[in-house]
Amino acid sequence: MIRSIKNFSTNLGLAATPETTDPKNYAEFVRIYNAVKALAINLDLYTGNPPNILEVTASVAIAYGDLVDLYNVAGVLTARKADATDHTKPCKGFCSAPGGIANGVTGEISIRGYITVSGVTPGTIYYLNTTAGQMVGGKPGGAGNLVQPIGFGIDSTAVYFAPELSPV
């Protein structure tokens, strides 16, 4: 079972969110948590490893774990929910911001790594779904649907995210 998200070349052993429910210490844990993440990002940049997390503004409300399309709005990389209904919104990342990202707000989008979700079948290839932001364990079958593999099940709670960037 994967207990942490490894989106950096150095495995920090960090969970997706700070693992404390103590309100007295929560703000301090979040501050330290964010500092360690910033250190890891800068370490990757310094050593030549590409970043796995982008800070992107959402054009719609996006929930944690939603699959997203990254597209250009007046020269600015912007996120919206990806879907396989047609070829206009392919998946290029997923929302890794613990509370999701509100419309018009900037938040974390991971472009590779592990998505923590429930109901995953290990070994199953997951595809972008026709339901916006969602994945499915089988190819979408409608006429004109985008068929885009986005990763495979690692265990019952995680999908290794590696989207095909030239889907059919």
Short mmCIF file of C-alpha atoms in Angstrom, two decimals:
data_model
loop_
_atom_site.label_atom_id
_atom_site.label_comp_id
_atom_site.label_asym_id
_atom_site.label_seq_id
_atom_site.Cartn_x
_atom_site.Cartn_y
_atom_site.Cartn_z
CA MET A 1 0.00 0.00 0.00
CA ILE A 2 1.35 3.41 -0.95
CA ARG A 3 1.17 5.75 2.02
CA SER A 4 2.91 8.79 0.60
CA ILE A 5 3.01 10.68 -2.65
CA LYS A 6 6.42 10.65 -4.33
CA ASN A 7 6.35 13.51 -6.79
CA PHE A 8 9.99 14.41 -6.27
CA SER A 9 13.21 12.63 -7.17
CA THR A 10 13.87 12.43 -3.42
CA ASN A 11 11.16 10.47 -1.61
CA LEU A 12 10.17 12.76 1.23
CA GLY A 13 7.81 10.25 2.78
CA LEU A 14 5.14 12.94 2.96
CA ALA A 15 1.48 12.06 2.84
CA ALA A 16 -0.80 14.03 0.50
CA THR A 17 -1.71 16.27 3.46
CA PRO A 18 -0.17 16.74 6.91
CA GLU A 19 -1.30 13.83 9.09
CA THR A 20 -2.46 15.60 12.23
CA THR A 21 -5.87 16.45 13.57
CA ASP A 22 -4.53 18.53 16.46
CA PRO A 23 -5.84 22.05 15.73
CA LYS A 24 -3.28 23.58 18.08
CA ASN A 25 -0.36 22.34 15.94
CA TYR A 26 -1.97 22.05 12.50
CA ALA A 27 -0.87 25.47 11.18
CA GLU A 28 2.74 24.82 12.19
CA PHE A 29 2.69 21.37 10.57
CA VAL A 30 1.32 22.86 7.34
CA ARG A 31 4.05 25.53 7.36
CA ILE A 32 6.79 22.90 7.84
CA TYR A 33 5.15 20.56 5.32
CA ASN A 34 5.08 23.30 2.67
CA ALA A 35 8.69 24.28 3.42
CA VAL A 36 9.86 20.68 2.90
CA LYS A 37 7.93 20.48 -0.38
CA ALA A 38 9.49 23.77 -1.55
CA LEU A 39 12.94 22.42 -0.65
CA ALA A 40 12.29 19.24 -2.66
CA ILE A 41 11.14 21.24 -5.70
CA ASN A 42 14.24 23.43 -5.57
CA LEU A 43 16.48 20.39 -5.09
CA ASP A 44 14.98 18.83 -8.23
CA LEU A 45 15.47 22.06 -10.18
CA TYR A 46 19.06 22.36 -8.96
CA THR A 47 19.91 18.77 -9.91
CA GLY A 48 18.20 18.99 -13.32
CA ASN A 49 15.16 16.84 -12.56
CA PRO A 50 11.98 18.29 -14.04
CA PRO A 51 9.29 19.43 -11.61
CA ASN A 52 6.34 17.12 -11.08
CA ILE A 53 4.05 19.75 -9.62
CA LEU A 54 2.93 22.92 -11.35
CA GLU A 55 1.13 25.88 -9.79
CA VAL A 56 -1.74 26.52 -12.22
CA THR A 57 -4.89 28.65 -12.14
CA ALA A 58 -8.16 26.73 -12.55
CA SER A 59 -10.87 27.90 -14.96
CA VAL A 60 -13.44 25.68 -13.19
CA ALA A 61 -13.68 24.18 -9.70
CA ILE A 62 -11.44 21.10 -9.58
CA ALA A 63 -11.54 18.49 -6.80
CA TYR A 64 -8.52 16.69 -5.36
CA GLY A 65 -7.66 13.78 -7.69
CA ASP A 66 -9.59 15.13 -10.70
CA LEU A 67 -7.85 14.62 -14.03
CA VAL A 68 -7.10 17.91 -15.76
CA ASP A 69 -6.32 19.36 -19.15
CA LEU A 70 -3.71 22.12 -19.20
CA TYR A 71 -4.34 24.71 -21.90
CA ASN A 72 -3.43 28.24 -22.96
CA VAL A 73 -5.53 31.25 -21.95
CA ALA A 74 -3.94 34.49 -23.18
CA GLY A 75 -0.43 33.07 -22.74
CA VAL A 76 -1.10 31.58 -19.29
CA LEU A 77 -1.16 27.84 -18.55
CA THR A 78 -4.63 27.12 -17.14
CA ALA A 79 -6.31 23.97 -15.77
CA ARG A 80 -9.79 22.58 -16.48
CA LYS A 81 -11.30 19.14 -16.03
CA ALA A 82 -10.22 16.68 -18.71
CA ASP A 83 -12.76 14.44 -20.42
CA ALA A 84 -12.86 11.87 -23.18
CA THR A 85 -16.09 13.05 -24.85
CA ASP A 86 -13.99 14.35 -27.76
CA HIS A 87 -10.36 15.35 -28.39
CA THR A 88 -10.55 18.90 -26.98
CA LYS A 89 -9.71 18.20 -23.29
CA PRO A 90 -7.04 15.48 -23.03
CA CYS A 91 -5.57 14.63 -19.64
CA LYS A 92 -2.19 16.18 -18.86
CA GLY A 93 -2.22 16.16 -15.05
CA PHE A 94 -4.27 15.70 -11.91
CA CYS A 95 -5.23 17.97 -9.03
CA SER A 96 -2.91 17.32 -6.09
CA ALA A 97 -4.10 20.27 -4.00
CA PRO A 98 -5.54 18.65 -0.83
CA GLY A 99 -8.73 20.74 -0.81
CA GLY A 100 -9.02 20.98 -4.58
CA ILE A 101 -8.81 24.25 -6.50
CA ALA A 102 -11.65 26.76 -6.73
CA ASN A 103 -12.48 28.48 -10.01
CA GLY A 104 -10.02 31.34 -10.60
CA VAL A 105 -7.64 30.17 -7.86
CA THR A 106 -4.08 28.88 -8.32
CA GLY A 107 -3.26 25.41 -6.96
CA GLU A 108 -1.14 22.29 -7.38
CA ILE A 109 -1.39 20.14 -10.49
CA SER A 110 0.81 17.02 -10.64
CA ILE A 111 2.01 15.95 -14.05
CA ARG A 112 3.26 12.54 -12.92
CA GLY A 113 3.16 10.43 -9.78
CA TYR A 114 0.51 8.55 -7.82
CA ILE A 115 -3.18 9.38 -7.53
CA THR A 116 -4.69 8.19 -4.27
CA VAL A 117 -8.25 6.98 -4.92
CA SER A 118 -10.44 4.16 -3.68
CA GLY A 119 -11.71 1.15 -5.60
CA VAL A 120 -8.62 0.60 -7.74
CA THR A 121 -7.87 -2.83 -9.20
CA PRO A 122 -4.11 -3.53 -9.19
CA GLY A 123 -2.74 -4.07 -12.71
CA THR A 124 -5.77 -2.53 -14.45
CA ILE A 125 -5.04 0.14 -17.05
CA TYR A 126 -7.12 3.24 -16.37
CA TYR A 127 -8.38 5.61 -19.07
CA LEU A 128 -9.73 9.14 -19.16
CA ASN A 129 -13.50 8.92 -18.74
CA THR A 130 -16.24 10.80 -20.58
CA THR A 131 -17.28 12.11 -17.15
CA ALA A 132 -15.19 15.26 -16.65
CA GLY A 133 -12.20 14.79 -14.34
CA GLN A 134 -12.71 11.06 -13.86
CA MET A 135 -10.90 7.86 -14.84
CA VAL A 136 -12.38 4.51 -15.76
CA GLY A 137 -11.06 0.94 -15.89
CA GLY A 138 -11.97 0.44 -19.56
CA LYS A 139 -11.72 2.28 -22.85
CA PRO A 140 -14.52 4.74 -23.59
CA GLY A 141 -16.51 3.27 -26.46
CA GLY A 142 -18.58 6.08 -27.94
CA ALA A 143 -18.09 7.39 -31.46
CA GLY A 144 -15.53 10.21 -31.43
CA ASN A 145 -14.45 9.52 -27.83
CA LEU A 146 -10.81 10.12 -26.92
CA VAL A 147 -9.07 6.88 -25.89
CA GLN A 148 -6.32 7.99 -23.50
CA PRO A 149 -4.61 5.64 -21.05
CA ILE A 150 -3.69 7.65 -17.95
CA GLY A 151 -2.02 5.00 -15.77
CA PHE A 152 -2.43 1.66 -14.03
CA GLY A 153 -3.54 0.39 -10.65
CA ILE A 154 -0.78 -0.18 -8.10
CA ASP A 155 -2.95 -1.37 -5.22
CA SER A 156 -6.56 -0.87 -4.06
CA THR A 157 -5.98 2.83 -3.32
CA ALA A 158 -3.47 4.13 -5.89
CA VAL A 159 -3.01 4.61 -9.62
CA TYR A 160 0.43 5.30 -11.07
CA PHE A 161 -0.24 8.36 -13.23
CA ALA A 162 1.58 8.46 -16.58
CA PRO A 163 -0.83 9.78 -19.22
CA GLU A 164 -0.38 8.99 -22.90
CA LEU A 165 0.26 12.40 -24.45
CA SER A 166 -0.55 11.33 -28.02
CA PRO A 167 -3.90 9.58 -27.50
CA VAL A 168 -6.16 8.32 -30.28
#
